[in-house]
Structure formats: structure tokens, C-alpha cells
mmCIF file of C-alpha atoms in Angstrom:
data_model
loop_
_atom_site.group_PDB
_atom_site.id
_atom_site.type_symbol
_atom_site.label_atom_id
_atom_site.label_comp_id
_atom_site.label_asym_id
_atom_site.label_seq_id
_atom_site.Cartn_x
_atom_site.Cartn_y
_atom_site.Cartn_z
ATOM 1 C CA MET A 1 22.219 -8.840 2.342
ATOM 2 C CA LYS A 2 20.405 -5.647 1.329
ATOM 3 C CA PRO A 3 22.533 -2.448 1.227
ATOM 4 C CA VAL A 4 20.958 0.999 2.128
ATOM 5 C CA ASP A 5 22.043 3.917 -0.019
ATOM 6 C CA GLU A 6 21.211 7.487 -1.025
ATOM 7 C CA MET A 7 19.263 6.417 -4.064
ATOM 8 C CA ASP A 8 16.889 4.244 -2.068
ATOM 9 C CA GLU A 9 16.232 7.103 0.343
ATOM 10 C CA MET A 10 15.662 9.513 -2.531
ATOM 11 C CA LEU A 11 13.232 7.029 -4.085
ATOM 12 C CA ARG A 12 11.314 6.763 -0.804
ATOM 13 C CA ARG A 13 11.059 10.529 -0.414
ATOM 14 C CA ALA A 14 10.187 11.093 -4.057
ATOM 15 C CA GLY A 15 7.464 8.484 -3.695
ATOM 16 C CA ALA A 16 6.079 10.329 -0.673
ATOM 17 C CA ARG A 17 6.110 13.605 -2.600
ATOM 18 C CA TRP A 18 4.454 11.896 -5.576
ATOM 19 C CA ARG A 19 1.663 10.583 -3.367
ATOM 20 C CA ALA A 20 1.173 14.019 -1.814
ATOM 21 C CA ASP A 21 0.743 15.542 -5.281
ATOM 22 C CA GLN A 22 -1.786 12.993 -6.504
ATOM 23 C CA ARG A 23 -5.460 13.701 -6.576
ATOM 24 C CA GLY A 24 -6.744 10.655 -8.371
ATOM 25 C CA PRO A 25 -9.595 8.515 -7.012
ATOM 26 C CA ALA A 26 -9.169 5.656 -4.585
ATOM 27 C CA GLU A 27 -8.955 2.656 -6.872
ATOM 28 C CA PRO A 28 -9.865 -1.028 -6.411
ATOM 29 C CA ASP A 29 -7.849 -2.890 -3.792
ATOM 30 C CA VAL A 30 -5.550 -4.685 -6.247
ATOM 31 C CA ALA A 31 -3.261 -6.006 -3.494
ATOM 32 C CA PHE A 32 -6.192 -7.596 -1.705
ATOM 33 C CA VAL A 33 -7.490 -9.241 -4.880
ATOM 34 C CA VAL A 34 -4.092 -10.544 -5.983
ATOM 35 C CA SER A 35 -3.268 -11.905 -2.544
ATOM 36 C CA GLY A 36 -6.524 -13.807 -2.317
ATOM 37 C CA GLY A 37 -7.614 -11.831 0.728
ATOM 38 C CA ARG A 38 -4.268 -11.908 2.537
ATOM 39 C CA ARG A 39 -3.189 -8.336 3.125
ATOM 40 C CA ARG A 40 0.514 -7.557 2.894
ATOM 41 C CA ARG A 41 1.991 -4.959 5.179
ATOM 42 C CA ARG A 42 5.134 -4.114 3.272
ATOM 43 C CA TRP A 43 5.758 -3.134 -0.337
ATOM 44 C CA VAL A 44 8.993 -2.498 -2.183
ATOM 45 C CA SER A 45 8.932 0.380 -4.644
ATOM 46 C CA ALA A 46 8.806 -1.072 -8.152
ATOM 47 C CA LEU A 47 11.196 1.604 -9.370
ATOM 48 C CA ALA A 48 13.663 0.912 -6.577
ATOM 49 C CA ALA A 49 13.477 -2.820 -7.242
ATOM 50 C CA ALA A 50 14.138 -2.218 -10.933
ATOM 51 C CA SER A 51 17.184 -0.062 -10.312
ATOM 52 C CA VAL A 52 20.317 -2.056 -11.104
ATOM 53 C CA ALA A 53 22.576 0.251 -9.104
ATOM 54 C CA VAL A 54 20.623 0.081 -5.877
ATOM 55 C CA VAL A 55 19.507 -2.681 -3.556
ATOM 56 C CA ALA A 56 16.163 -1.655 -2.048
ATOM 57 C CA ALA A 57 16.417 -1.067 1.647
ATOM 58 C CA GLY A 58 13.537 0.796 3.196
ATOM 59 C CA VAL A 59 10.302 -1.045 2.612
ATOM 60 C CA LEU A 60 7.279 1.045 3.473
ATOM 61 C CA ALA A 61 4.420 -0.298 5.514
ATOM 62 C CA VAL A 62 1.237 1.160 4.081
ATOM 63 C CA ALA A 63 -2.447 1.045 4.844
ATOM 64 C CA PRO A 64 -4.159 -2.098 3.469
ATOM 65 C CA GLY A 65 -4.970 -1.757 -0.201
ATOM 66 C CA ASP A 66 -2.588 1.155 -0.767
ATOM 67 C CA VAL A 67 0.402 0.471 -3.005
ATOM 68 C CA PRO A 68 3.262 2.981 -2.743
ATOM 69 C CA ALA A 69 4.587 4.590 -5.883
ATOM 70 C CA ALA A 70 7.998 6.176 -6.209
ATOM 71 C CA ASN A 71 10.318 8.098 -8.445
ATOM 72 C CA GLY A 72 13.746 9.433 -7.809
ATOM 73 C CA VAL A 73 17.409 8.808 -7.951
ATOM 74 C CA ALA A 74 20.698 7.895 -5.699
ATOM 75 C CA ALA A 75 21.905 5.720 -2.061
ATOM 76 C CA SER A 76 21.431 2.183 -0.372
ATOM 77 C CA VAL A 77 21.098 0.594 3.190
ATOM 78 C CA ASP A 78 22.216 -2.923 3.809
ATOM 79 C CA ARG A 79 20.016 -4.878 6.166
ATOM 80 C CA GLY A 80 22.118 -8.055 6.165
ATOM 81 C CA ASP A 81 21.264 -11.560 5.121
ATOM 82 C CA ALA A 82 18.501 -13.590 6.654
ATOM 83 C CA GLY A 83 20.575 -15.377 9.221
ATOM 84 C CA PRO A 84 19.418 -16.334 12.716
ATOM 85 C CA GLY A 85 17.789 -13.377 14.380
ATOM 86 C CA ASN A 86 18.336 -11.286 11.250
ATOM 87 C CA ARG A 87 15.315 -11.400 8.964
ATOM 88 C CA SER A 88 15.842 -9.321 5.863
ATOM 89 C CA SER A 89 13.139 -6.715 5.290
ATOM 90 C CA MET A 90 12.865 -3.031 4.621
ATOM 91 C CA ALA A 91 12.686 -2.588 8.322
ATOM 92 C CA GLY A 92 15.850 -4.389 9.351
ATOM 93 C CA THR A 93 16.544 -7.427 11.483
ATOM 94 C CA ASP A 94 15.371 -9.191 14.581
ATOM 95 C CA ARG A 95 16.409 -7.870 17.912
ATOM 96 C CA GLY A 96 19.584 -9.594 19.013
ATOM 97 C CA PRO A 97 20.523 -10.625 22.531
ATOM 98 C CA ASP A 98 23.096 -7.840 22.781
ATOM 99 C CA ALA A 99 20.566 -5.137 21.951
ATOM 100 C CA ASP A 100 20.510 -3.727 25.436
ATOM 101 C CA GLY A 101 21.078 -0.192 26.584
ATOM 102 C CA PRO A 102 18.739 2.798 26.311
ATOM 103 C CA GLY A 103 15.994 2.333 23.810
ATOM 104 C CA SER A 104 16.071 -1.444 23.684
ATOM 105 C CA ALA A 105 13.214 -2.898 25.682
ATOM 106 C CA ALA A 106 11.851 0.330 27.113
ATOM 107 C CA GLY A 107 11.803 2.048 23.752
ATOM 108 C CA GLU A 108 13.957 4.991 24.829
ATOM 109 C CA PRO A 109 16.418 6.493 22.348
ATOM 110 C CA SER A 110 19.933 5.119 22.274
ATOM 111 C CA ALA A 111 22.544 7.321 23.894
ATOM 112 C CA GLY A 112 24.830 6.818 20.909
ATOM 113 C CA GLY A 113 22.384 7.783 18.176
ATOM 114 C CA PRO A 114 21.479 11.095 16.549
ATOM 115 C CA GLY A 115 18.091 12.546 15.702
ATOM 116 C CA ALA A 116 15.657 11.243 18.319
ATOM 117 C CA GLY A 117 12.083 11.971 17.277
ATOM 118 C CA GLY A 118 10.266 12.311 20.599
ATOM 119 C CA VAL A 119 10.924 15.980 21.422
ATOM 120 C CA ALA A 120 9.941 17.252 17.972
ATOM 121 C CA ASN A 121 6.835 15.051 18.012
ATOM 122 C CA GLU A 122 5.409 16.865 21.047
ATOM 123 C CA GLY A 123 5.110 20.085 19.068
ATOM 124 C CA LEU A 124 2.851 18.328 16.552
ATOM 125 C CA LEU A 125 0.206 17.130 19.028
ATOM 126 C CA VAL A 126 -3.300 18.431 18.325
ATOM 127 C CA GLY A 127 -6.395 18.374 20.518
ATOM 128 C CA VAL A 128 -10.030 19.324 20.066
ATOM 129 C CA GLY A 129 -10.345 23.103 19.914
ATOM 130 C CA ASP A 130 -6.819 23.710 18.599
ATOM 131 C CA LEU A 131 -6.163 25.925 15.599
ATOM 132 C CA VAL A 132 -4.793 23.637 12.863
ATOM 133 C CA ARG A 133 -3.812 23.622 9.211
ATOM 134 C CA VAL A 134 -3.992 20.983 6.501
ATOM 135 C CA SER A 135 -2.932 21.221 2.874
ATOM 136 C CA GLY A 136 -3.634 18.845 0.020
ATOM 137 C CA ARG A 137 -6.391 17.059 -1.842
ATOM 138 C CA VAL A 138 -10.008 17.984 -1.176
ATOM 139 C CA ILE A 139 -13.009 16.032 -2.458
ATOM 140 C CA GLY A 140 -16.534 17.437 -2.695
ATOM 141 C CA VAL A 141 -19.437 15.001 -2.959
ATOM 142 C CA PRO A 142 -22.807 16.679 -3.680
ATOM 143 C CA GLY A 143 -24.894 17.089 -0.544
ATOM 144 C CA LYS A 144 -21.978 16.469 1.838
ATOM 145 C CA ALA A 145 -19.271 18.583 3.448
ATOM 146 C CA PRO A 146 -16.047 18.551 1.417
ATOM 147 C CA VAL A 147 -13.313 16.353 2.877
ATOM 148 C CA TYR A 148 -9.549 16.542 2.967
ATOM 149 C CA CYS A 149 -8.058 13.153 1.992
ATOM 150 C CA ALA A 150 -4.663 11.869 3.113
ATOM 151 C CA PRO A 151 -2.100 11.273 0.314
ATOM 152 C CA LEU A 152 -2.757 7.571 0.051
ATOM 153 C CA ALA A 153 -0.882 5.521 -2.508
ATOM 154 C CA VAL A 154 -3.143 4.570 -5.408
ATOM 155 C CA PRO A 155 -2.678 1.512 -7.639
ATOM 156 C CA VAL A 156 -2.321 2.422 -11.297
ATOM 157 C CA VAL A 157 -5.391 1.017 -13.034
ATOM 158 C CA GLY A 158 -6.188 1.926 -16.631
ATOM 159 C CA TYR A 159 -9.727 3.079 -17.324
ATOM 160 C CA ALA A 160 -11.258 3.968 -20.671
ATOM 161 C CA LYS A 161 -11.989 7.675 -20.983
ATOM 162 C CA GLY A 162 -15.254 8.432 -19.262
ATOM 163 C CA GLN A 163 -15.224 5.128 -17.354
ATOM 164 C CA GLU A 164 -13.183 6.348 -14.379
ATOM 165 C CA PRO A 165 -14.849 5.895 -10.977
ATOM 166 C CA ALA A 166 -15.851 8.994 -9.051
ATOM 167 C CA PRO A 167 -13.172 10.308 -6.662
ATOM 168 C CA SER A 168 -13.558 9.007 -3.111
ATOM 169 C CA CYS A 169 -11.680 8.757 0.171
ATOM 170 C CA PRO A 170 -11.838 6.041 2.834
ATOM 171 C CA ALA A 171 -13.526 7.443 5.961
ATOM 172 C CA GLU A 172 -10.506 6.431 8.052
ATOM 173 C CA TYR A 173 -8.327 8.906 6.139
ATOM 174 C CA ALA A 174 -10.808 11.726 5.530
ATOM 175 C CA VAL A 175 -11.286 14.979 7.464
ATOM 176 C CA ALA A 176 -14.567 16.857 6.981
ATOM 177 C CA LEU A 177 -14.030 20.537 6.131
ATOM 178 C CA TYR A 178 -17.033 22.462 7.410
ATOM 179 C CA GLY A 179 -17.149 25.880 5.804
ATOM 180 C CA ALA A 180 -14.786 25.046 2.925
ATOM 181 C CA ASP A 181 -15.719 26.696 -0.392
ATOM 182 C CA LEU A 182 -14.680 24.640 -3.406
ATOM 183 C CA ASP A 183 -15.785 27.450 -5.733
ATOM 184 C CA ARG A 184 -12.779 29.434 -4.479
ATOM 185 C CA ILE A 185 -10.263 26.713 -5.341
ATOM 186 C CA ALA A 186 -8.485 27.217 -8.645
ATOM 187 C CA GLY A 187 -8.245 24.213 -10.916
ATOM 188 C CA VAL A 188 -11.101 22.171 -9.435
ATOM 189 C CA THR A 189 -12.172 19.332 -11.714
ATOM 190 C CA THR A 190 -15.375 17.290 -11.732
ATOM 191 C CA VAL A 191 -15.620 13.538 -12.275
ATOM 192 C CA LYS A 192 -19.092 11.965 -12.262
ATOM 193 C CA GLY A 193 -20.468 14.876 -10.260
ATOM 194 C CA VAL A 194 -17.707 14.770 -7.613
ATOM 195 C CA ARG A 195 -15.362 17.765 -7.448
ATOM 196 C CA ILE A 196 -11.701 17.456 -6.602
ATOM 197 C CA GLY A 197 -8.982 20.057 -6.081
ATOM 198 C CA ASP A 198 -6.036 21.095 -3.928
ATOM 199 C CA ALA A 199 -5.971 23.779 -1.238
ATOM 200 C CA THR A 200 -4.846 24.730 2.260
ATOM 201 C CA PHE A 201 -7.354 25.050 5.092
ATOM 202 C CA THR A 202 -6.927 26.610 8.535
ATOM 203 C CA GLY A 203 -9.514 26.208 11.266
ATOM 204 C CA ILE A 204 -10.556 24.603 14.539
ATOM 205 C CA TRP A 205 -9.912 20.885 15.043
ATOM 206 C CA ARG A 206 -12.983 18.930 16.114
ATOM 207 C CA GLY A 207 -11.534 15.431 16.227
ATOM 208 C CA ARG A 208 -12.152 14.178 12.678
ATOM 209 C CA SER A 209 -13.291 17.477 11.191
ATOM 210 C CA ILE A 210 -12.166 21.101 10.873
ATOM 211 C CA ASP A 211 -14.319 24.227 11.181
ATOM 212 C CA VAL A 212 -12.664 26.186 8.387
ATOM 213 C CA ARG A 213 -11.714 29.804 9.144
ATOM 214 C CA GLU A 214 -9.371 30.424 6.198
ATOM 215 C CA GLN A 215 -8.530 28.737 2.921
ATOM 216 C CA SER A 216 -5.785 29.431 0.414
ATOM 217 C CA ALA A 217 -3.726 27.790 -2.314
ATOM 218 C CA MET A 218 -2.150 24.412 -1.559
ATOM 219 C CA VAL A 219 1.327 24.501 -0.069
ATOM 220 C CA ALA A 220 3.502 22.071 -2.012
ATOM 221 C CA PRO A 221 5.673 19.878 0.238
ATOM 222 C CA LYS A 222 9.333 20.863 0.201
ATOM 223 C CA PRO A 223 11.701 18.134 -0.959
ATOM 224 C CA GLU A 224 14.062 16.946 1.746
ATOM 225 C CA ALA A 225 17.775 16.978 1.081
ATOM 226 C CA LEU A 226 19.496 13.620 1.270
ATOM 227 C CA PRO A 227 21.573 13.172 4.411
ATOM 228 C CA GLU A 228 25.267 13.824 4.056
ATOM 229 C CA LEU A 229 27.907 11.217 4.769
ATOM 230 C CA PRO A 230 28.461 11.580 8.547
ATOM 231 C CA CYS A 231 32.244 11.155 8.295
ATOM 232 C CA ALA A 232 34.844 13.626 7.057
ATOM 233 C CA ALA A 233 36.879 12.529 4.051
ATOM 234 C CA PRO A 234 40.383 11.259 4.825
ATOM 235 C CA GLU A 235 43.397 13.334 3.831
ATOM 236 C CA GLY A 236 43.474 13.436 0.046
ATOM 237 C CA GLY A 237 39.760 12.605 -0.186
ATOM 238 C CA TRP A 238 37.892 9.354 -0.755
ATOM 239 C CA ARG A 239 39.532 7.149 -3.334
ATOM 240 C CA PRO A 240 37.849 4.823 -5.836
ATOM 241 C CA GLU A 241 38.752 1.463 -4.375
ATOM 242 C CA PRO A 242 37.002 -1.905 -4.278
ATOM 243 C CA SER A 243 34.909 -2.990 -1.324
ATOM 244 C CA ASN A 244 34.095 -6.439 0.010
ATOM 245 C CA VAL A 245 30.888 -5.265 1.704
ATOM 246 C CA SER A 246 28.925 -8.177 0.194
ATOM 247 C CA SER A 247 31.385 -10.834 1.280
ATOM 248 C CA PRO A 248 30.341 -13.717 3.549
ATOM 249 C CA ALA A 249 32.752 -12.507 6.234
ATOM 250 C CA VAL A 250 31.190 -9.032 6.372
ATOM 251 C CA ASN A 251 27.713 -10.539 6.227
ATOM 252 C CA ALA A 252 28.456 -12.825 9.131
ATOM 253 C CA PHE A 253 30.048 -10.073 11.213
ATOM 254 C CA LEU A 254 27.105 -7.689 10.829
ATOM 255 C CA ALA A 255 24.592 -10.465 11.471
ATOM 256 C CA ALA A 256 26.428 -11.296 14.694
ATOM 257 C CA HIS A 257 26.337 -7.593 15.688
ATOM 258 C CA ALA A 258 22.730 -6.878 14.653
ATOM 259 C CA GLY A 259 21.933 -5.717 18.175
ATOM 260 C CA GLN A 260 24.730 -3.146 18.069
ATOM 261 C CA ALA A 261 25.206 -1.944 14.490
ATOM 262 C CA TYR A 262 23.112 -0.615 11.612
ATOM 263 C CA GLY A 263 23.658 -0.877 7.870
ATOM 264 C CA PRO A 264 25.814 -1.024 5.901
ATOM 265 C CA VAL A 265 24.696 2.142 4.098
ATOM 266 C CA THR A 266 26.238 3.053 0.752
ATOM 267 C CA TYR A 267 27.105 6.698 0.039
ATOM 268 C CA TYR A 268 28.380 8.391 -3.105
ATOM 269 C CA PRO A 269 30.164 11.476 -1.734
ATOM 270 C CA TYR A 270 31.334 12.696 -5.170
ATOM 271 C CA GLY A 271 28.340 11.624 -7.233
ATOM 272 C CA THR A 272 27.445 8.429 -9.038
ATOM 273 C CA SER A 273 29.517 8.740 -12.211
ATOM 274 C CA ARG A 274 31.505 5.723 -13.333
ATOM 275 C CA GLY A 275 34.646 5.342 -11.237
ATOM 276 C CA ALA A 276 33.423 7.668 -8.468
ATOM 277 C CA PRO A 277 34.318 6.542 -4.926
ATOM 278 C CA VAL A 278 31.748 4.582 -2.953
ATOM 279 C CA VAL A 279 31.797 4.782 0.855
ATOM 280 C CA THR A 280 30.266 2.209 3.175
ATOM 281 C CA MET A 281 28.796 3.634 6.370
ATOM 282 C CA VAL A 282 28.113 1.373 9.341
ATOM 283 C CA GLY A 283 26.275 2.907 12.279
ATOM 284 C CA VAL A 284 26.852 2.004 15.918
ATOM 285 C CA ALA A 285 23.851 2.384 18.201
ATOM 286 C CA HIS A 286 25.229 0.661 21.294
ATOM 287 C CA GLY A 287 28.815 0.415 22.441
ATOM 288 C CA ASP A 288 32.106 2.103 21.618
ATOM 289 C CA LEU A 289 32.686 3.239 18.018
ATOM 290 C CA ALA A 290 36.453 2.756 18.040
ATOM 291 C CA THR A 291 36.196 -0.760 19.442
ATOM 292 C CA PHE A 292 33.587 -1.688 16.851
ATOM 293 C CA ARG A 293 35.618 -0.205 13.998
ATOM 294 C CA ASP A 294 38.758 -2.076 15.017
ATOM 295 C CA ALA A 295 36.865 -5.356 14.981
ATOM 296 C CA PHE A 296 35.015 -4.618 11.732
ATOM 297 C CA GLU A 297 38.181 -3.661 9.844
ATOM 298 C CA LYS A 298 39.481 -7.167 10.430
ATOM 299 C CA VAL A 299 36.883 -8.454 7.948
ATOM 300 C CA TYR A 300 36.107 -5.368 5.815
ATOM 301 C CA SER A 301 38.196 -3.650 3.145
ATOM 302 C CA GLY A 302 37.280 -0.452 1.274
ATOM 303 C CA ASN A 303 36.221 3.111 2.086
ATOM 304 C CA LEU A 304 34.620 3.064 5.528
ATOM 305 C CA CYS A 305 32.674 5.462 7.721
ATOM 306 C CA VAL A 306 31.689 4.376 11.237
ATOM 307 C CA ALA A 307 29.272 6.788 12.912
ATOM 308 C CA PRO A 308 26.806 6.907 15.829
ATOM 309 C CA VAL A 309 23.169 6.138 14.977
ATOM 310 C CA LEU A 310 19.898 5.988 16.870
ATOM 311 C CA MET A 311 18.959 2.371 16.147
ATOM 312 C CA SER A 312 20.743 -0.886 15.464
ATOM 313 C CA ARG A 313 19.470 -3.294 12.833
ATOM 314 C CA ALA A 314 17.706 -5.252 15.564
ATOM 315 C CA ASP A 315 16.149 -2.078 16.999
ATOM 316 C CA ASP A 316 14.974 -1.119 13.513
ATOM 317 C CA GLU A 317 13.389 -4.518 12.959
ATOM 318 C CA ARG A 318 11.523 -4.368 16.253
ATOM 319 C CA VAL A 319 10.293 -0.814 15.695
ATOM 320 C CA SER A 320 9.386 -1.358 12.031
ATOM 321 C CA ASN A 321 7.410 -4.517 12.770
ATOM 322 C CA ALA A 322 5.517 -2.756 15.549
ATOM 323 C CA LEU A 323 4.776 0.230 13.306
ATOM 324 C CA ALA A 324 3.541 -2.056 10.536
ATOM 325 C CA SER A 325 0.896 -3.294 12.965
ATOM 326 C CA THR A 326 -0.224 0.241 13.791
ATOM 327 C CA VAL A 327 -0.859 0.899 10.099
ATOM 328 C CA ASN A 328 -3.620 -1.707 10.309
ATOM 329 C CA ALA A 329 -5.036 -0.392 13.604
ATOM 330 C CA LYS A 330 -8.476 1.129 13.134
ATOM 331 C CA GLY A 331 -9.298 4.617 14.324
ATOM 332 C CA LEU A 332 -5.744 5.980 14.361
ATOM 333 C CA GLY A 333 -5.628 7.423 10.856
ATOM 334 C CA ILE A 334 -2.119 6.023 10.324
ATOM 335 C CA TYR A 335 -1.550 5.173 6.670
ATOM 336 C CA ALA A 336 2.183 4.497 6.261
ATOM 337 C CA SER A 337 5.408 3.878 8.130
ATOM 338 C CA ALA A 338 9.033 3.424 7.161
ATOM 339 C CA GLY A 339 12.165 2.155 8.854
ATOM 340 C CA ALA A 340 15.366 3.877 9.927
ATOM 341 C CA GLY A 341 16.465 4.769 6.392
ATOM 342 C CA MET A 342 19.969 6.028 5.634
ATOM 343 C CA THR A 343 20.573 7.672 8.996
ATOM 344 C CA GLY A 344 19.753 4.730 11.278
ATOM 345 C CA GLY A 345 16.664 6.407 12.688
ATOM 346 C CA PRO A 346 14.257 7.619 13.728
ATOM 347 C CA ALA A 347 11.587 5.589 11.933
ATOM 348 C CA SER A 348 8.768 7.602 10.367
ATOM 349 C CA VAL A 349 4.998 7.299 10.714
ATOM 350 C CA SER A 350 2.516 9.096 8.445
ATOM 351 C CA MET A 351 -0.957 9.877 9.795
ATOM 352 C CA ILE A 352 -3.920 12.210 9.578
ATOM 353 C CA ALA A 353 -3.190 13.894 12.924
ATOM 354 C CA TYR A 354 -0.932 13.290 15.898
ATOM 355 C CA THR A 355 -3.446 13.065 18.735
ATOM 356 C CA GLU A 356 -3.211 11.751 22.282
ATOM 357 C CA GLN A 357 -4.832 8.536 21.031
ATOM 358 C CA VAL A 358 -2.117 8.068 18.404
ATOM 359 C CA LYS A 359 0.579 9.000 20.917
ATOM 360 C CA SER A 360 -0.700 6.357 23.327
ATOM 361 C CA ALA A 361 -0.613 3.718 20.579
ATOM 362 C CA LEU A 362 2.975 4.611 19.648
ATOM 363 C CA THR A 363 4.325 4.997 23.192
ATOM 364 C CA PRO A 364 4.995 1.262 23.797
ATOM 365 C CA ILE A 365 7.091 1.204 20.606
ATOM 366 C CA GLY A 366 9.306 4.047 21.823
ATOM 367 C CA LEU A 367 8.471 7.670 21.019
ATOM 368 C CA GLY A 368 12.149 8.598 21.022
ATOM 369 C CA LEU A 369 12.686 6.200 18.103
ATOM 370 C CA ILE A 370 9.864 7.615 15.972
ATOM 371 C CA ARG A 371 9.354 10.729 13.855
ATOM 372 C CA VAL A 372 5.659 11.469 13.324
ATOM 373 C CA GLU A 373 4.545 13.027 10.031
ATOM 374 C CA PRO A 374 0.952 14.253 10.436
ATOM 375 C CA GLN A 375 -1.066 15.980 7.728
ATOM 376 C CA VAL A 376 -3.058 18.080 10.193
ATOM 377 C CA VAL A 377 -0.601 20.289 12.085
ATOM 378 C CA PRO A 378 -1.115 22.829 14.882
ATOM 379 C CA VAL A 379 -0.871 26.555 14.148
ATOM 380 C CA ARG A 380 1.015 28.211 16.994
#
């Protein structure tokens, strides 16, 4: 059983911010070499795995050859043990036979869950001729138009000073910036004749390039706040009491209800100091919350929060596995995806731009279950 908690989510987000801040070169494909040519779709943050207090819960699917890095602190999601129809992974578990209702086969959002991604995604669609903006790493190779490069994860490889390879960007994740002026970017560095810096560019989208109209300093991504515990504290507040969340009985119950429930997710409502209360949150994507809670309390003891969520563990497994495949799809510019996290959805997908082509590829998975995170965004 793998619990989901605040710390794991913070690690995932800190890793994303770390990648966005990096401007190092694309390094050798260590994962490909180590695996003997077998590419792995999912990676667990080394820092998260090393954390004694947290069980890693949200494995990222990343573009082949890219290894996610992470830093951060505090929460954990439990995916359940690998019982029948309940494979343990960062994504979640297999879709169970009771995973019916909205959002199951058709990919529509569950009526019981919060935070559907589909409506917000529409506002991020870009088409040829649209005014767009992108902010981040730019690479200038002599004789070629500078390119924006997506914040790909880069394996840490030690090079002797002066032996570093020239900065580069895979074509799949590069956007040509016609009209960009690297001489106007503060802090540009040069490695083996290739210039690299950080800036924001606004211009006209041409499919895989931008006709730059304006450029300015890079806009640093804002850190996201961790989600709050979705249940009010009982009278007198949460108390430090033991929990049997890892017991065989709880494991078996959640495995049997993988098509209905999500989690468990561990929260620390008063901080993570020694003796601070720990609250287990279990989300319900399908069915009645009160009925589920009554049944769950027969096997669980400890602080408990039962709340509506968008996806069950089975939904999360289905969606995460499908998204992992899109990371490997050529021509979409998708470089990472992650599961339902602490909130039980939506899943997230990182890409160069959210185009009609990308939308069509994601539609069979269920747009209402996905939050898109494009680098190129429309300027309205």
C-alpha cells in the first residue's frame, strides 16, 4: 500500500519548479543506456523515495530519456497494495468492475468529484495565427533561429570543467523564435559557441514557431499552495491518535472499493512536528459518502476525512496509464504527466502547446479528468 500525502505533492511541484528553472544542456539518455534499450515510462523522485516520513505516491510519466528531479517537503497518497485489479503505481490502480457512473468508460468527470479540468483547458487552446506567450529557457545556435525549450528533466551527469556538451533541445520540445534578440537578454551565457538564457516572448503562433513581437524578462512560475484538508476539524480539533491505515483489513477494503474510492491520502493539518495529529483522507468518486464512511469505519480507526473526489483509484490508474502512452506519442510535444495527486484529480499533462491535435489525442482519455499545463499560452 502506498499512502499519498502533502509532502509527496510538494515534492512533485517543487520538482516541476526545479525543472522550469533549469537551463542546463540535454544530457545523455542515461535511462535508455541503463535499461538496455527498454524505455521506462514512470520514475519515482529519488528525494521522495529517500524520505522516511513519506511513501511516494504520484509517479510522473516523463518523455523518454528525461529523468525527473525534485526537492521539497510535506503529504502522502495511498494507492493500495497490488491485489487483483489494483496494481500499485504512482498512477493508482486498475479499473474495477464497480467503476461505473459518469467519467468511467466515456471519460466524463464524475458527478461526485471536484475540480474537473475540461472547462479550464478550453481557454488554453492555441491555433495558428493566435497571439501567444512563452517564458523560459532559450537556446541560440549560431546560424539558426533561437529556440524556446520545454523544461525537460535532465539527468545529473558530472563533466570536467570545459568538457560540458553544448546546450541543445530535442526538436520535439523546441519552438523556433523568429525575431528573438538574445543580445537583449540579461545573463546570457555561452557554452561551446551556443548561447543560453531565460526570457519571455510574445508573438504569433505558427504551429511550431513564434513570430516574436515582444520580449521581456522571464516570468518565474509561481509556487502552488498545497491543497487543504477538505474536511472541517471535529469539535475540539484533530487529536494525535494512532491509525491502522496500513492494516490488512483497511488494505483489503480499499482494494475491494478501488472503483469507488481514492487514497488514502495523509494530511498534517497542524504541521509535521513530533506528536502532531495525522488525518487520513479517503475520497469517494462514485456513490454516497455517508454510506461509504459507515462501511469504512468498520475496519478503520484514527482521524478520518471522507470527501468527494473526481477520480477513484481505478479511474486514476486508467487515466494515468493512458497519459503515459501519450508522453511517448510523436508530434504532440507532451513531455510529462502525473496522476490524481492529493486531491483525487484531475490528472495533469505538461506539453509545449495545447492544440487541436493534442486535444484530439487526449479526448478518448476524458478531457474532464485532465488538467493541461502548456508552456505556450494564448494572450487574450
